[in-house]
Coordinates of C-alpha atoms and ligand atoms in Angstrom, one line a residue:
M949 CA 123.4 140.4 161.7
V950 CA 126.3 142.2 163.2
N951 CA 129.0 144.7 162.5
V952 CA 132.7 143.9 162.6
C953 CA 135.2 146.6 163.6
L954 CA 139.0 146.6 163.7
Q955 CA 140.9 149.4 165.4
D956 CA 144.6 149.8 164.7
I957 CA 145.4 146.1 164.4
K958 CA 149.0 145.1 164.3
R959 CA 150.4 141.6 164.1
R960 CA 154.1 140.8 164.4
F961 CA 155.7 137.3 164.0
N962 CA 159.1 137.6 165.7
N963 CA 160.7 140.4 163.7
V964 CA 158.2 140.3 160.8
T965 CA 155.4 142.8 160.8
A966 CA 152.6 140.9 159.0
V967 CA 149.9 143.7 159.2
E968 CA 149.9 147.2 160.6
D969 CA 147.5 150.1 161.0
I970 CA 144.5 148.0 160.1
S971 CA 141.3 149.8 160.9
F972 CA 137.8 149.5 159.3
E973 CA 134.2 149.0 160.2
I974 CA 132.0 146.6 158.3
P975 CA 128.3 147.5 158.8
D976 CA 125.6 144.8 159.4
G977 CA 125.1 142.5 156.5
E978 CA 127.7 143.8 154.1
F979 CA 130.0 141.7 152.0
W980 CA 133.6 143.0 152.2
V981 CA 136.5 141.6 150.3
L982 CA 140.2 141.8 151.4
V983 CA 142.3 141.7 148.3
G984 CA 146.0 142.0 147.6
P985 CA 149.0 140.0 146.4
S986 CA 150.4 137.0 148.2
G987 CA 151.9 137.8 151.6
C988 CA 150.1 141.2 152.0
G989 CA 148.4 140.0 155.2
K990 CA 144.9 139.1 154.1
S991 CA 144.7 135.7 155.9
T992 CA 146.3 137.1 159.0
I993 CA 143.6 139.7 159.3
L994 CA 140.9 137.1 158.8
R995 CA 142.4 134.7 161.3
I996 CA 142.6 137.6 163.9
I997 CA 138.9 138.2 163.4
A998 CA 138.2 134.5 163.7
G999 CA 140.2 134.2 166.9
L1000 CA 142.7 131.8 165.4
E1001 CA 145.5 134.4 165.7
M1002 CA 146.1 137.0 168.4
A1003 CA 146.7 140.6 167.4
T1004 CA 149.9 142.0 168.8
S1005 CA 148.0 145.2 169.4
G1006 CA 144.7 146.9 168.5
K1007 CA 141.1 146.1 169.2
I1008 CA 138.6 143.7 167.5
F1009 CA 134.8 144.2 167.9
I1010 CA 132.1 141.9 166.7
D1011 CA 128.5 143.2 167.3
D1012 CA 130.0 146.1 169.3
R1013 CA 131.6 143.6 171.8
Q1014 CA 135.4 143.6 172.1
V1015 CA 136.5 140.0 171.4
N1016 CA 140.3 140.2 171.7
N1017 CA 140.2 137.8 174.6
I1018 CA 137.2 135.7 173.5
P1019 CA 138.1 132.2 172.2
A1020 CA 137.4 131.4 168.6
R1021 CA 134.5 129.0 169.3
Q1022 CA 132.7 131.7 171.3
R1023 CA 132.9 134.4 168.6
D1024 CA 130.0 132.9 166.6
V1025 CA 131.8 133.2 163.3
A1026 CA 132.1 130.5 160.6
M1027 CA 135.3 130.2 158.6
V1028 CA 135.6 128.5 155.2
F1029 CA 139.1 127.8 153.9
Q1030 CA 140.7 127.1 150.5
N1031 CA 141.2 123.4 151.4
Y1032 CA 137.7 122.5 152.5
A1033 CA 138.7 120.2 155.5
L1034 CA 135.6 118.1 155.4
Y1035 CA 135.4 115.1 157.7
P1036 CA 136.2 112.2 155.3
H1037 CA 134.3 109.5 157.3
M1038 CA 131.1 111.5 157.4
T1039 CA 128.4 111.9 154.7
V1040 CA 127.6 115.2 153.2
S1041 CA 124.5 115.4 155.4
E1042 CA 126.6 114.7 158.5
N1043 CA 129.3 117.2 157.5
I1044 CA 126.6 119.9 157.1
A1045 CA 125.0 119.0 160.4
F1046 CA 128.3 118.9 162.3
G1047 CA 128.2 122.4 163.8
L1048 CA 124.6 122.0 164.8
R1049 CA 125.2 118.6 166.5
M1050 CA 128.1 120.1 168.5
R1051 CA 125.6 122.7 169.7
K1052 CA 123.2 120.0 170.7
V1053 CA 120.4 121.3 168.4
D1054 CA 117.5 118.8 168.4
S1055 CA 117.7 116.3 165.5
A1056 CA 114.4 117.2 163.8
R1057 CA 115.6 120.8 163.6
I1058 CA 119.0 119.7 162.3
Q1059 CA 117.4 117.6 159.6
E1060 CA 115.2 120.5 158.4
R1061 CA 118.2 122.8 158.4
V1062 CA 120.4 120.4 156.5
L1063 CA 117.8 120.1 153.8
T1064 CA 117.2 123.8 153.5
V1065 CA 121.0 124.4 153.2
A1066 CA 121.5 121.5 150.8
R1067 CA 118.7 122.9 148.6
S1068 CA 120.2 126.4 148.5
L1069 CA 123.6 124.9 147.3
S1070 CA 122.1 122.2 145.0
L1071 CA 123.5 119.4 147.1
E1072 CA 120.2 117.6 148.0
H1073 CA 121.0 114.6 145.7
L1074 CA 124.4 114.2 147.3
L1075 CA 123.5 114.0 151.0
D1076 CA 124.4 110.4 151.5
R1077 CA 127.8 110.5 149.7
K1078 CA 131.2 110.8 151.4
P1079 CA 133.5 113.7 150.5
K1080 CA 135.8 111.5 148.4
Q1081 CA 132.8 110.7 146.1
L1082 CA 132.4 114.4 145.3
S1083 CA 134.1 116.7 142.8
G1084 CA 136.2 119.6 144.1
G1085 CA 133.4 122.1 143.5
Q1086 CA 130.8 119.9 145.3
Q1087 CA 133.2 119.5 148.3
Q1088 CA 133.6 123.2 148.4
R1089 CA 129.9 123.7 148.4
V1090 CA 129.6 121.2 151.3
A1091 CA 132.2 123.3 153.2
L1092 CA 130.1 126.4 152.6
G1093 CA 127.0 124.4 153.6
R1094 CA 128.5 123.4 156.9
A1095 CA 129.3 127.1 157.6
I1096 CA 125.8 128.3 156.5
A1097 CA 123.9 125.6 158.5
R1098 CA 125.2 127.1 161.8
Q1099 CA 123.7 130.5 161.0
P1100 CA 126.7 132.3 162.4
Q1101 CA 126.8 136.0 162.9
V1102 CA 129.7 136.4 160.6
F1103 CA 131.1 134.4 157.6
L1104 CA 134.8 134.5 157.1
L1105 CA 135.9 133.0 153.7
D1106 CA 139.6 132.5 152.9
E1107 CA 140.1 132.0 149.1
P1108 CA 137.2 129.5 149.1
L1109 CA 137.2 129.2 145.3
S1110 CA 140.9 129.0 144.5
N1111 CA 141.0 125.2 144.2
L1112 CA 138.2 125.1 141.6
D1113 CA 138.6 125.1 137.8
A1114 CA 137.8 128.3 136.0
Q1115 CA 134.2 127.4 135.0
L1116 CA 133.3 126.1 138.4
R1117 CA 134.9 129.1 140.0
D1118 CA 132.7 131.4 137.9
D1119 CA 129.5 129.4 138.8
T1120 CA 130.3 129.1 142.5
R1121 CA 131.0 132.8 142.6
V1122 CA 127.6 133.6 141.3
E1123 CA 126.0 131.2 143.8
L1124 CA 127.9 132.9 146.6
K1125 CA 126.6 136.3 145.6
Q1126 CA 123.1 134.9 145.4
L1127 CA 123.5 133.2 148.8
H1128 CA 124.6 136.5 150.4
Q1129 CA 121.6 138.3 148.8
D1130 CA 119.3 135.7 150.3
V1131 CA 120.9 135.2 153.8
G1132 CA 122.4 138.7 154.3
T1133 CA 125.1 137.6 156.8
T1134 CA 128.0 139.9 157.3
T1135 CA 130.8 138.4 155.3
I1136 CA 134.5 139.0 155.0
Y1137 CA 136.1 137.3 152.0
V1138 CA 139.8 137.0 151.3
T1139 CA 141.2 136.6 147.8
H1140 CA 144.1 137.6 145.5
D1141 CA 141.7 137.5 142.5
Q1142 CA 140.6 140.9 141.5
V1143 CA 137.7 139.6 139.5
E1144 CA 136.2 138.0 142.7
A1145 CA 136.9 141.2 144.6
M1146 CA 135.2 143.4 141.9
T1147 CA 132.2 141.2 141.4
L1148 CA 131.4 140.1 145.0
A1149 CA 132.2 143.1 147.2
D1150 CA 130.0 145.8 148.6
K1151 CA 133.4 147.3 149.6
I1152 CA 136.9 146.2 148.8
V1153 CA 139.9 146.6 151.1
V1154 CA 143.1 146.6 149.0
L1155 CA 146.1 145.5 151.0
N1156 CA 149.8 145.6 150.1
Q1157 CA 152.8 144.7 152.4
G1158 CA 150.6 144.5 155.5
R1159 CA 148.9 147.9 155.1
I1160 CA 145.6 149.1 153.7
Q1161 CA 146.0 151.0 150.4
Q1162 CA 142.4 151.9 149.8
I1163 CA 138.9 151.0 151.0
G1164 CA 135.8 151.7 148.8
E1165 CA 133.1 150.4 146.5
P1166 CA 134.5 148.4 143.6
Q1167 CA 133.6 150.9 140.9
F1168 CA 134.9 153.8 142.9
I1169 CA 138.3 152.1 143.5
Y1170 CA 138.5 151.2 139.8
A1171 CA 137.7 154.8 138.7
Q1172 CA 139.7 156.5 141.4
P1173 CA 142.6 154.3 142.6
A1174 CA 144.5 155.9 145.4
N1175 CA 147.9 154.9 144.1
R1176 CA 149.8 153.0 141.4
M1177 CA 149.6 149.7 143.2
V1178 CA 145.8 149.8 143.4
A1179 CA 145.5 151.1 139.8
T1180 CA 147.5 148.2 138.4
F1181 CA 146.0 145.5 140.8
L1182 CA 142.3 146.1 139.9
G1183 CA 141.4 145.7 136.2
N1184 CA 142.3 143.1 133.6
P1185 CA 144.2 143.8 131.5
P1186 CA 145.8 146.2 134.0
M1187 CA 146.2 149.9 133.7
N1188 CA 149.2 150.9 131.5
I1189 CA 151.9 152.7 133.5
L1190 CA 154.2 154.9 131.5
P1191 CA 157.3 156.5 133.2
T1192 CA 157.8 160.0 131.9
K1193 CA 159.7 163.2 132.4
F1194 CA 157.9 166.6 132.0
T1195 CA 159.3 168.9 129.3
A1196 CA 158.4 172.3 128.0
N1197 CA 156.6 170.5 125.1
G1198 CA 154.7 168.0 127.3
F1199 CA 155.4 164.5 128.7
D1200 CA 158.5 162.8 127.2
L1201 CA 158.3 159.0 126.9
G1202 CA 161.6 157.8 125.4
G1203 CA 161.6 160.6 122.8
Q1204 CA 157.8 160.5 122.0
L1205 CA 155.7 163.4 123.4
L1206 CA 152.3 163.4 124.9
P1207 CA 150.6 166.8 125.4
C1208 CA 150.0 167.8 129.0
P1209 CA 146.2 168.1 129.4
S1210 CA 145.1 171.5 130.6
G1211 CA 143.5 170.1 133.8
V1212 CA 146.9 168.5 134.7
K1213 CA 148.7 171.7 134.1
K1214 CA 146.3 173.7 136.2
M1215 CA 146.2 171.3 139.1
L1216 CA 149.8 170.0 139.2
H1217 CA 151.9 172.9 137.8
P1218 CA 154.5 170.4 136.7
V1219 CA 158.1 171.7 136.3
V1220 CA 160.5 170.8 133.5
G1221 CA 162.5 167.7 134.5
Q1222 CA 159.9 166.4 137.0
E1223 CA 159.3 162.7 136.8
F1224 CA 155.9 161.0 136.8
D1225 CA 154.2 157.7 136.0
L1226 CA 151.3 158.3 133.7
G1227 CA 148.5 155.8 133.9
I1228 CA 145.9 155.0 131.2
R1229 CA 143.5 152.0 131.1
P1230 CA 143.5 149.8 128.0
E1231 CA 139.9 150.8 127.3
H1232 CA 141.1 154.4 126.8
V1233 CA 143.7 153.5 124.2
Y1234 CA 142.6 153.1 120.6
I1235 CA 143.8 152.2 117.2
N1236 CA 142.1 154.0 114.2
E1237 CA 139.8 156.1 116.4
P1238 CA 137.4 157.9 113.9
Q1239 CA 138.8 161.2 112.8
R1240 CA 135.5 162.9 113.5
R1241 CA 135.6 162.0 117.1
R1242 CA 139.1 163.2 117.5
E1243 CA 138.5 166.5 115.8
N1244 CA 135.8 167.3 118.2
R1245 CA 138.1 167.0 121.2
E1246 CA 141.5 167.7 119.6
E1247 CA 143.5 168.7 122.6
E1248 CA 142.4 165.7 124.6
W1249 CA 144.1 163.1 122.4
G1250 CA 147.7 162.0 122.4
E1251 CA 149.6 159.6 120.0
L1252 CA 152.2 157.0 120.8
G1253 CA 154.0 154.6 118.4
V1254 CA 154.4 151.0 119.6
E1255 CA 155.6 147.7 118.2
V1256 CA 153.4 144.7 118.7
R1257 CA 155.0 141.9 120.7
V1258 CA 152.3 139.5 121.7
V1259 CA 148.8 139.0 120.2
E1260 CA 146.1 137.2 122.3
P1261 CA 142.8 136.6 120.4
L1262 CA 139.9 136.1 122.8
G1263 CA 137.1 136.0 120.2
R1264 CA 135.1 139.1 120.7
E1265 CA 138.3 141.1 121.3
T1266 CA 142.0 140.7 121.0
L1267 CA 144.6 141.7 123.7
I1268 CA 147.8 143.1 122.5
R1269 CA 151.1 143.6 124.4
A1270 CA 153.1 146.2 122.6
A1271 CA 156.4 148.0 123.4
L1272 CA 156.6 151.8 123.3
L1273 CA 159.0 152.6 120.5
G1274 CA 162.5 153.2 121.7
T1275 CA 161.8 151.8 125.2
S1276 CA 161.2 148.6 127.0
V1277 CA 157.9 149.9 128.4
M1278 CA 155.1 147.5 127.6
M1279 CA 151.5 148.6 127.0
N1280 CA 148.2 146.6 127.0
V1281 CA 145.8 147.4 124.2
Q1282 CA 142.4 145.9 123.5
V1283 CA 141.2 145.8 119.9
G1284 CA 138.2 144.3 118.1
G1285 CA 138.4 140.5 117.5
D1286 CA 138.3 141.0 113.8
M1287 CA 141.5 143.0 113.7
R1288 CA 144.5 141.0 112.3
L1289 CA 147.8 141.9 113.9
R1290 CA 151.1 140.2 114.2
S1291 CA 154.2 140.4 116.4
G1292 CA 156.5 143.1 114.9
D1293 CA 153.7 145.3 113.5
R1294 CA 154.1 149.0 114.2
L1295 CA 151.0 150.9 115.3
S1296 CA 150.1 154.4 116.3
L1297 CA 148.0 154.4 119.4
E1298 CA 145.6 157.1 120.3
L1299 CA 145.2 157.9 124.0
E1300 CA 142.1 159.6 125.5
M1301 CA 144.0 162.2 127.5
D1302 CA 141.1 163.2 129.7
K1303 CA 141.2 159.7 131.1
L1304 CA 144.8 160.0 132.1
F1305 CA 146.1 159.4 135.7
V1306 CA 149.3 160.9 137.0
F1307 CA 151.2 159.2 139.8
D1308 CA 154.2 160.5 141.8
S1309 CA 157.0 158.3 140.4
A1310 CA 158.7 158.0 143.8
T1311 CA 155.8 157.3 146.1
G1312 CA 153.3 155.9 143.6
D1313 CA 150.6 158.2 145.1
K1314 CA 148.0 159.4 142.6
V1315 CA 148.4 163.2 142.1
F1316 CA 145.9 163.6 139.3
P1317 CA 142.9 163.6 139.1
V1318 CA 142.2 164.6 142.7
N1319 CA 139.3 162.7 144.2
P1320 CA 136.0 164.5 144.0
Ligands
ATP2386 P1 148.6 134.5 150.6 O1 147.7 135.1 149.6 O2 149.9 134.0 150.0 O3 147.9 133.4 151.5 P2 148.3 136.5 152.6 O4 148.1 137.9 152.0 O5 147.1 135.8 153.2 O6 149.1 135.6 151.6 P3 149.4 136.2 155.2 O7 149.3 134.7 155.2 O8 148.5 136.9 156.1 O9 149.4 136.8 153.8 O10 150.9 136.6 155.7 C1 151.4 137.9 155.8 C2 152.8 137.9 156.2 O11 153.0 137.4 157.4 C3 153.7 137.2 155.2 O12 154.9 137.9 155.0 C4 153.9 135.9 155.9 O13 155.2 135.3 155.6 C5 153.9 136.3 157.4 N1 153.5 135.2 158.3 C6 152.2 134.7 158.3 N2 152.1 133.8 159.3 C7 153.3 133.7 159.9 C8 153.8 132.9 161.0 N3 153.1 132.0 161.6 N4 155.1 133.1 161.3 C9 155.9 134.0 160.6 N5 155.5 134.8 159.6 C10 154.2 134.6 159.2

């Protein structure tokens, strides 16, 4: 097992800067996920680590050895792509064995290794088939098997589940997590799917427009997003963002007022006319919150009127998209699955104000709460 370290990596393509200021160190055996919207530079970073792309500047270390000038095949990393790129004329067994044969491992050892890997990925009954006789999920497991069989020092996975249907993606994700727990190889995983990022990662690196926005454990990033981009990217449904102007009576949202929590006042000293984006997660917005609970923590609640636009029943719960009255600002609300609502209904939402985030409306930086 090895660590992987990037120092100040930059990659330019002609006049396009794909990534910039990329620095992090992944300790031995950890599973890190690079996540962000399309074009944010995730694949470029992974390809630079693999040696498939040169960094314009900066240093790359694998196992404390600088590898900038070491060719891909000598870096001892295995990469799995979204399109599995199996050899169509080879059987599953031969595909899994391929990397070992290239390294001239003796055939008894190869056979043993193929069987072990096939068992760990539930492929042992498919060893004699060709790729075209397999489902997409099975093909992706073979691609993973081929990478695992080599026992590389580092796994690099680029959106390996994105071609699978939803059920298979969920199952394979769990298998991947189990596999990492068993094998413990340092792994870097690229995805734009925040659920994969949250569920798989020891640490998440959130990227946007070629730059790191935040690095941290999934729960920490969810609870303490560094900025508006991170706050709205992780979490489904995403955090509600409410543009507002501060007034003498609190936050003004298109004519409706939310009280300014005492903590915000003390920390931010907002001045009248100052603009912010307020953030509140859907799980902290309620309809019909019991009076008793509200009375206990009166100053920590705020109320907003909305009009329901879209109702999405999911069984156990229902998701609602509703417009803040008098504005085009949309909010996400989660209610119990037994609640009957229709487009056009007007509701009064209750907001748990001590769960409020405040972002600088110009930069998007989180200004409240400050990180512990
Ligand atoms: P996706 O999720 O869509 O795969 P990504 O986050 O992996 O995106 P990259 O593929 O790393 O993003 O691309 C980052 C930026 O660099 C993009 O703006 C892309 O257009 C640009 N880019 C990547 N490869 C090249 C290239 N060979 N030539 C020019 N521009 C490139």
